[in-house]
mmCIF file of C-alpha atoms and ligand atoms in Angstrom:
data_model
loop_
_atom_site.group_PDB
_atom_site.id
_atom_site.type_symbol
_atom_site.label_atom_id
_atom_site.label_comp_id
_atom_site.label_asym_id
_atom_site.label_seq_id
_atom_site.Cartn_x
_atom_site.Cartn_y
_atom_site.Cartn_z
ATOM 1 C CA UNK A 1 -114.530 -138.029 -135.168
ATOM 2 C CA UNK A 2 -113.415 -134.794 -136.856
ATOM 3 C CA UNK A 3 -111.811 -134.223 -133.547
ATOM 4 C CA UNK A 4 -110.016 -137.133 -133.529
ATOM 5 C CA UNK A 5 -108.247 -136.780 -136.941
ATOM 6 C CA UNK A 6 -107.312 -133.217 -136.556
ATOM 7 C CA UNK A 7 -105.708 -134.419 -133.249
ATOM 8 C CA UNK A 8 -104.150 -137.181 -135.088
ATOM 9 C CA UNK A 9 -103.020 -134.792 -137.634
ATOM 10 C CA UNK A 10 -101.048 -132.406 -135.203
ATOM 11 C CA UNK A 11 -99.206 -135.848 -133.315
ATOM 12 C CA UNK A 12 -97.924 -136.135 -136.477
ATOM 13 C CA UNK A 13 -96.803 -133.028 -137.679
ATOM 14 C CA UNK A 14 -95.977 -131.331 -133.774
ATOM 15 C CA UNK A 15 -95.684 -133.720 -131.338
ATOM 16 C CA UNK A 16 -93.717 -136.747 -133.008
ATOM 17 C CA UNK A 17 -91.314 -134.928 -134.458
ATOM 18 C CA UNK A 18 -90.255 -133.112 -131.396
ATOM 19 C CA UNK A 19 -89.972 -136.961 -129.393
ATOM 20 C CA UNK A 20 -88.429 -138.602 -132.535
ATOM 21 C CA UNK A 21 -85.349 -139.909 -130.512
ATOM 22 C CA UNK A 22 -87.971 -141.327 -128.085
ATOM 23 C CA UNK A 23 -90.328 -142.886 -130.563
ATOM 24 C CA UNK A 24 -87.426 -144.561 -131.527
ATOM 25 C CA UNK A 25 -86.360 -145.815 -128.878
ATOM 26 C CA UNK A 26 -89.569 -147.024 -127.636
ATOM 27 C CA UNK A 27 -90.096 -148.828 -131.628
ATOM 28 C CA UNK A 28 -88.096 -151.774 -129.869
ATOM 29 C CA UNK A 29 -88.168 -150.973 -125.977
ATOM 30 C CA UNK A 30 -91.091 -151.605 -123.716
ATOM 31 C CA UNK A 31 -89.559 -151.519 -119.861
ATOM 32 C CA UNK A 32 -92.483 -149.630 -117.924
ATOM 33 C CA UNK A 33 -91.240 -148.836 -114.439
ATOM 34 C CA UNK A 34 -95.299 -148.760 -112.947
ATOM 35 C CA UNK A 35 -98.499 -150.181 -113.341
ATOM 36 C CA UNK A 36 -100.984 -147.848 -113.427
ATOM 37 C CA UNK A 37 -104.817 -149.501 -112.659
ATOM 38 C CA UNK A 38 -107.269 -146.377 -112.893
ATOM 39 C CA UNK A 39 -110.831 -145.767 -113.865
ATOM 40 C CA UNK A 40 -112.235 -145.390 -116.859
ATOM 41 C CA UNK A 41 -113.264 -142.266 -116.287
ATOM 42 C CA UNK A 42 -112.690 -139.926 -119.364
ATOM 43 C CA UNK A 43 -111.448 -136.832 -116.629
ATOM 44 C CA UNK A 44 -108.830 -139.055 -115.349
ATOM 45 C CA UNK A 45 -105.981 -139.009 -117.666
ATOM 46 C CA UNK A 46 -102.840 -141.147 -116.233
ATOM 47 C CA UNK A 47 -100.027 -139.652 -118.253
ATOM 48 C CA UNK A 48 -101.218 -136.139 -117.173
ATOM 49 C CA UNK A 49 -101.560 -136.083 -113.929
ATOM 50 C CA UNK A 50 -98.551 -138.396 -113.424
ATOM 51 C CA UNK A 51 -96.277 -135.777 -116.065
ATOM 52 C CA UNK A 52 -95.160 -138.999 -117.362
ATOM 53 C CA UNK A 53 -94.015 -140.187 -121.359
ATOM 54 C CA UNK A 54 -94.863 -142.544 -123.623
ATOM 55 C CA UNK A 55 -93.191 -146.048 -122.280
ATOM 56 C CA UNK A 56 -92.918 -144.889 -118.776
ATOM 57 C CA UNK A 57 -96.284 -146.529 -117.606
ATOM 58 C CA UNK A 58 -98.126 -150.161 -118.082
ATOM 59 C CA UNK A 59 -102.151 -148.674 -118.005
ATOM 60 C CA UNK A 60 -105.398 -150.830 -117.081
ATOM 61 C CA UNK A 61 -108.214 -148.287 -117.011
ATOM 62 C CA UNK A 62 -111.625 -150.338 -115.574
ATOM 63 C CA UNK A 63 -115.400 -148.785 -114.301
ATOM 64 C CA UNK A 64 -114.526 -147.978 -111.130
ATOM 65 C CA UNK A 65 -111.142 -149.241 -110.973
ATOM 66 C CA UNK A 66 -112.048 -152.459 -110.205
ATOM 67 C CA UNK A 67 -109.454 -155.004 -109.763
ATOM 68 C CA UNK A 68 -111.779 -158.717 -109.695
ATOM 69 C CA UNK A 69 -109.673 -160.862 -107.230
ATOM 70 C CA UNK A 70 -107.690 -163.899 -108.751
ATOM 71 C CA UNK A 71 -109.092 -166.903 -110.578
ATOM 72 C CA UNK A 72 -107.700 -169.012 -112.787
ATOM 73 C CA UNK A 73 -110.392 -168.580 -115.798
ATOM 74 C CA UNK A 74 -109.684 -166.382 -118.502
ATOM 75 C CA UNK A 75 -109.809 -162.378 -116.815
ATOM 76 C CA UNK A 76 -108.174 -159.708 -119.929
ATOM 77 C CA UNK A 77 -107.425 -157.696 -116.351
ATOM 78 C CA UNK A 78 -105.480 -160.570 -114.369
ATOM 79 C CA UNK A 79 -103.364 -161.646 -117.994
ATOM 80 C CA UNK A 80 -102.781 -157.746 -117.637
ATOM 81 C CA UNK A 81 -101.009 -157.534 -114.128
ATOM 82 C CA UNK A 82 -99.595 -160.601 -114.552
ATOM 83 C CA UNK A 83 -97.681 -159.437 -117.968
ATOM 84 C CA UNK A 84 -96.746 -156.259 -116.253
ATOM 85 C CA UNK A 85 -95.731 -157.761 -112.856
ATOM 86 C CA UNK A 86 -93.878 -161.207 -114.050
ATOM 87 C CA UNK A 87 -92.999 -160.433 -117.315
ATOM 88 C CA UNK A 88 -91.764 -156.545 -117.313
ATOM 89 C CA UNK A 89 -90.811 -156.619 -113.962
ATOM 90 C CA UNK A 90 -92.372 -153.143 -112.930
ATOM 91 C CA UNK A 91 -92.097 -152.207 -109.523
ATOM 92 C CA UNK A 92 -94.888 -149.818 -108.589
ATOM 93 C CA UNK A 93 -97.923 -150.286 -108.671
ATOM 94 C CA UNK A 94 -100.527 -147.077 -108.080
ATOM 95 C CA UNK A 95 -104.456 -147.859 -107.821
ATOM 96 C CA UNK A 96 -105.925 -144.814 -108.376
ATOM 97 C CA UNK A 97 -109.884 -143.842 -107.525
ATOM 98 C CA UNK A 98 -111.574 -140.449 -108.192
ATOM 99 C CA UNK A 99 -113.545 -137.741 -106.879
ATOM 100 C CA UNK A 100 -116.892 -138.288 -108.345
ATOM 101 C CA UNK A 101 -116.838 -141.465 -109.781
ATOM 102 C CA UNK A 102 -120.006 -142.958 -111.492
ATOM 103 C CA UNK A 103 -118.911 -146.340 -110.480
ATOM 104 C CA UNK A 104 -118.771 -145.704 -106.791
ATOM 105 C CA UNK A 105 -122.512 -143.024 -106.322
ATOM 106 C CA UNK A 106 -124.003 -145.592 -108.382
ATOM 107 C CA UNK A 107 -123.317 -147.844 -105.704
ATOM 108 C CA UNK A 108 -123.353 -145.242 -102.321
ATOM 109 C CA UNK A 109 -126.893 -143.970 -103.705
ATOM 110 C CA UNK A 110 -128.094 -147.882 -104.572
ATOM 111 C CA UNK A 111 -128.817 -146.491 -107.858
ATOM 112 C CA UNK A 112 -131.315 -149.004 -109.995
ATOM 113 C CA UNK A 113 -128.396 -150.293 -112.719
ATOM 114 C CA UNK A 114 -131.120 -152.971 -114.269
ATOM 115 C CA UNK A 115 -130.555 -151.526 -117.647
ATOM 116 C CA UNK A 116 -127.283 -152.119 -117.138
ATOM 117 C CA UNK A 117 -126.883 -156.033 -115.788
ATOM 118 C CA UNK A 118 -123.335 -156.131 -117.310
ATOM 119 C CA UNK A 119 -122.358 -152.787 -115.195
ATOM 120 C CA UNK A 120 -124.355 -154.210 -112.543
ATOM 121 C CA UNK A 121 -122.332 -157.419 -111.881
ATOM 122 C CA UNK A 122 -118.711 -155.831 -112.520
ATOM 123 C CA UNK A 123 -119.758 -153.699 -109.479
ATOM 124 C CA UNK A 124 -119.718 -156.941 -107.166
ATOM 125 C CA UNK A 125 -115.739 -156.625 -107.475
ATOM 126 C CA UNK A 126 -116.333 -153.769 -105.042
ATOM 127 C CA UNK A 127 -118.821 -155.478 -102.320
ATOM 128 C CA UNK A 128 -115.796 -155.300 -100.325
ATOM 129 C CA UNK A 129 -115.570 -151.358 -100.454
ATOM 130 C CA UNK A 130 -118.887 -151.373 -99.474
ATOM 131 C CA UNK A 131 -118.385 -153.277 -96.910
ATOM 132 C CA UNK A 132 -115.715 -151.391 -95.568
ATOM 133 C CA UNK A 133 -117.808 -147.890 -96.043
ATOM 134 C CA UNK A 134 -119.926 -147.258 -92.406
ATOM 135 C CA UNK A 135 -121.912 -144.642 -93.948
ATOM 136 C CA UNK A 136 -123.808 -145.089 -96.692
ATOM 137 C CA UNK A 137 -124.178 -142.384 -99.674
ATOM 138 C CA UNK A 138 -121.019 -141.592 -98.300
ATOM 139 C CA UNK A 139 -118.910 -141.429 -101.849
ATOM 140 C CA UNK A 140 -116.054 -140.033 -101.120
ATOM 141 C CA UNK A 141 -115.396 -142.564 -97.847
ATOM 142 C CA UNK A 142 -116.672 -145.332 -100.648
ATOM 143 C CA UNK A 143 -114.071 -144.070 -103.100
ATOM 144 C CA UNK A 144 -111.038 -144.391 -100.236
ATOM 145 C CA UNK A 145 -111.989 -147.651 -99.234
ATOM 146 C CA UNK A 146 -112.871 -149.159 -102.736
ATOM 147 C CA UNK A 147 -109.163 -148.338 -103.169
ATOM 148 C CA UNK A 148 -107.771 -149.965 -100.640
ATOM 149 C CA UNK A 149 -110.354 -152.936 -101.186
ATOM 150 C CA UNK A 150 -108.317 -153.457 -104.516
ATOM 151 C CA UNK A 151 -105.091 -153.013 -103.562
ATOM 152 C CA UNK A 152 -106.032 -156.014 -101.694
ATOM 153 C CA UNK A 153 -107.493 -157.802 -104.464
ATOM 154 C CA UNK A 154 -104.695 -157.093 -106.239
ATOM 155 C CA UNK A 155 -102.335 -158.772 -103.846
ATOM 156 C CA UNK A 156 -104.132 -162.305 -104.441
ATOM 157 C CA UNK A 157 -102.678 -162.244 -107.811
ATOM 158 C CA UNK A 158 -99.945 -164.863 -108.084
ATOM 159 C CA UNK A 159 -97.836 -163.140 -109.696
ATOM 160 C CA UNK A 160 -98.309 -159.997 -107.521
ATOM 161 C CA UNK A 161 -97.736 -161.901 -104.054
ATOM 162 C CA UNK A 162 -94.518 -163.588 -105.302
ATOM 163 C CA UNK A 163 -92.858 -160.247 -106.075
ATOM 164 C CA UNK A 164 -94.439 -158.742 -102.549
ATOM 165 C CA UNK A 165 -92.922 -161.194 -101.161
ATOM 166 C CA UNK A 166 -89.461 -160.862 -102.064
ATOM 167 C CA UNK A 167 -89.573 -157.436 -101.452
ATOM 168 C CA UNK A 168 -89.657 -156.676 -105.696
ATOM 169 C CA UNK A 169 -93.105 -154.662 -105.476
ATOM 170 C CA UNK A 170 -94.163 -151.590 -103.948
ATOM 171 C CA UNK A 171 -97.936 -150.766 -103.860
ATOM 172 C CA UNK A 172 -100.000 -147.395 -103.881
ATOM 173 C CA UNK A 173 -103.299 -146.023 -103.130
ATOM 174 C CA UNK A 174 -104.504 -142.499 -104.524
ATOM 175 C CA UNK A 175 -108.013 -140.681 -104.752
ATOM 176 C CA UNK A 176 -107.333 -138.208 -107.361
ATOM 177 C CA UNK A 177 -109.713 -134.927 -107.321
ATOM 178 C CA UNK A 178 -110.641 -133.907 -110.496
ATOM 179 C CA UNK A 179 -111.707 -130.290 -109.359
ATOM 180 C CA UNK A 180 -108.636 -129.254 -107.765
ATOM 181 C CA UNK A 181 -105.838 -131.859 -109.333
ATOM 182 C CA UNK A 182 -104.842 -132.951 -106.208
ATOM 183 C CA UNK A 183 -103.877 -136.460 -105.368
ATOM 184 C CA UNK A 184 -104.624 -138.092 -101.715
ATOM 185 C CA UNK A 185 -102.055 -140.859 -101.120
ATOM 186 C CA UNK A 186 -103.780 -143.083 -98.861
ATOM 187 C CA UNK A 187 -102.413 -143.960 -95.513
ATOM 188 C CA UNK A 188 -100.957 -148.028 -95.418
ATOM 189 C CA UNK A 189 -99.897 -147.582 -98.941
ATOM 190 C CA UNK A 190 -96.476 -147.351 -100.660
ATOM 191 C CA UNK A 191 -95.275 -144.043 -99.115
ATOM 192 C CA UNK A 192 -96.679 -141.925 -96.730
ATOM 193 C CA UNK A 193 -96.075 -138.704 -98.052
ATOM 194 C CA UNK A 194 -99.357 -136.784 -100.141
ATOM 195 C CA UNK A 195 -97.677 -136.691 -103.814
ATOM 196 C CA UNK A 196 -98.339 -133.364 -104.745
ATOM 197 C CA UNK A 197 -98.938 -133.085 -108.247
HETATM 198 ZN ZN1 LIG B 201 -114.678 -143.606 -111.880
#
């Protein structure tokens, strides 16, 4: 916690200061121009790897980066992308997996997640990956499809397919790689180009 307060401690006295027209502005502006759904991952920092400011992106950070497909009940992740999609208007949206993601070898291996039943069930959301993944224990193929296999999740959102549909939404698929910093932008998604980062 030490950590934490000495960081807090330079914010304040280095960082703010030196964005004090932006804090500002952002004290009564909130118009994020992406939605960025990543893992929870601790090495995957969106704002880093992205080079992007305070205000510039709407963030839902999962295990795995798990997007559960639509239902009406009460989902903290659907009120998300619904708020960010119908509400702000953004019009990107980037689902971003990882190199060596705990989510996705806990699956490839068939690790035993017992002790973990709550870990265990939010993994379902990604039956689809599997079942788009030939090879098992193959976690980097797992990690590409488990992308894509949310990307179409995400498109059963309501609020998602009405702005697909009139051409208001553009959606993206990236494996980041923490080792290197490089970002794979997958093939089908958004635009074809790698973004080099
Ligand atoms: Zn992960």
């Amino acid at each position: 916690m030490d950590n934490l307060n000495d960081g807090l401690a330079r914010f304040q006295r280095d960082v703010f200061p030196a964005k004090a027209d932006l804090f500002a502005h952002l004290a009564s502006n909130h118009h994020p121009h992406t939605l960025f759904i990543g893992c929870s991952d601790a090495r995957v920092v969106p704002e880093l790897i992205t080079g992007t400011e305070p205000g510039d992106l709407f963030v839902i950070r999962t295990a795995g980066n798990l997007v559960p497909a639509y239902s009406p009940e009460a989902d903290g992740v659907a009120a998300s992308i619904e708020y960010a999609v119908a509400v702000l208007g953004i019009k990107d949206v980037v689902i971003c997996g990882h190199s060596a993601c705990g989510a996705m070898t806990a699956l490839a291996e068939g690790i035993d997640l017992s002790l973990a039943p709550a870990v265990s069930n939010w993994l379902r959301h990604a039956d689809a990956s599997q079942a788009r993944t030939p090879i098992r224990g193959d976690v980097p193929r797992l990690v590409k499809e488990n992308v894509l296999a949310q990307l179409a999740n995400l498109a059963t959102h309501p609020s998602v397919a009405k702005a697909l549909a009139a051409g208001e939404l553009n959606l993206h698929g990236w494996v980041y790689d923490i080792g290197s910093g490089s970002v794979e932008q997958l093939q089908g998604t958004g635009h074809q180009s790698t973004a080099a980062l």
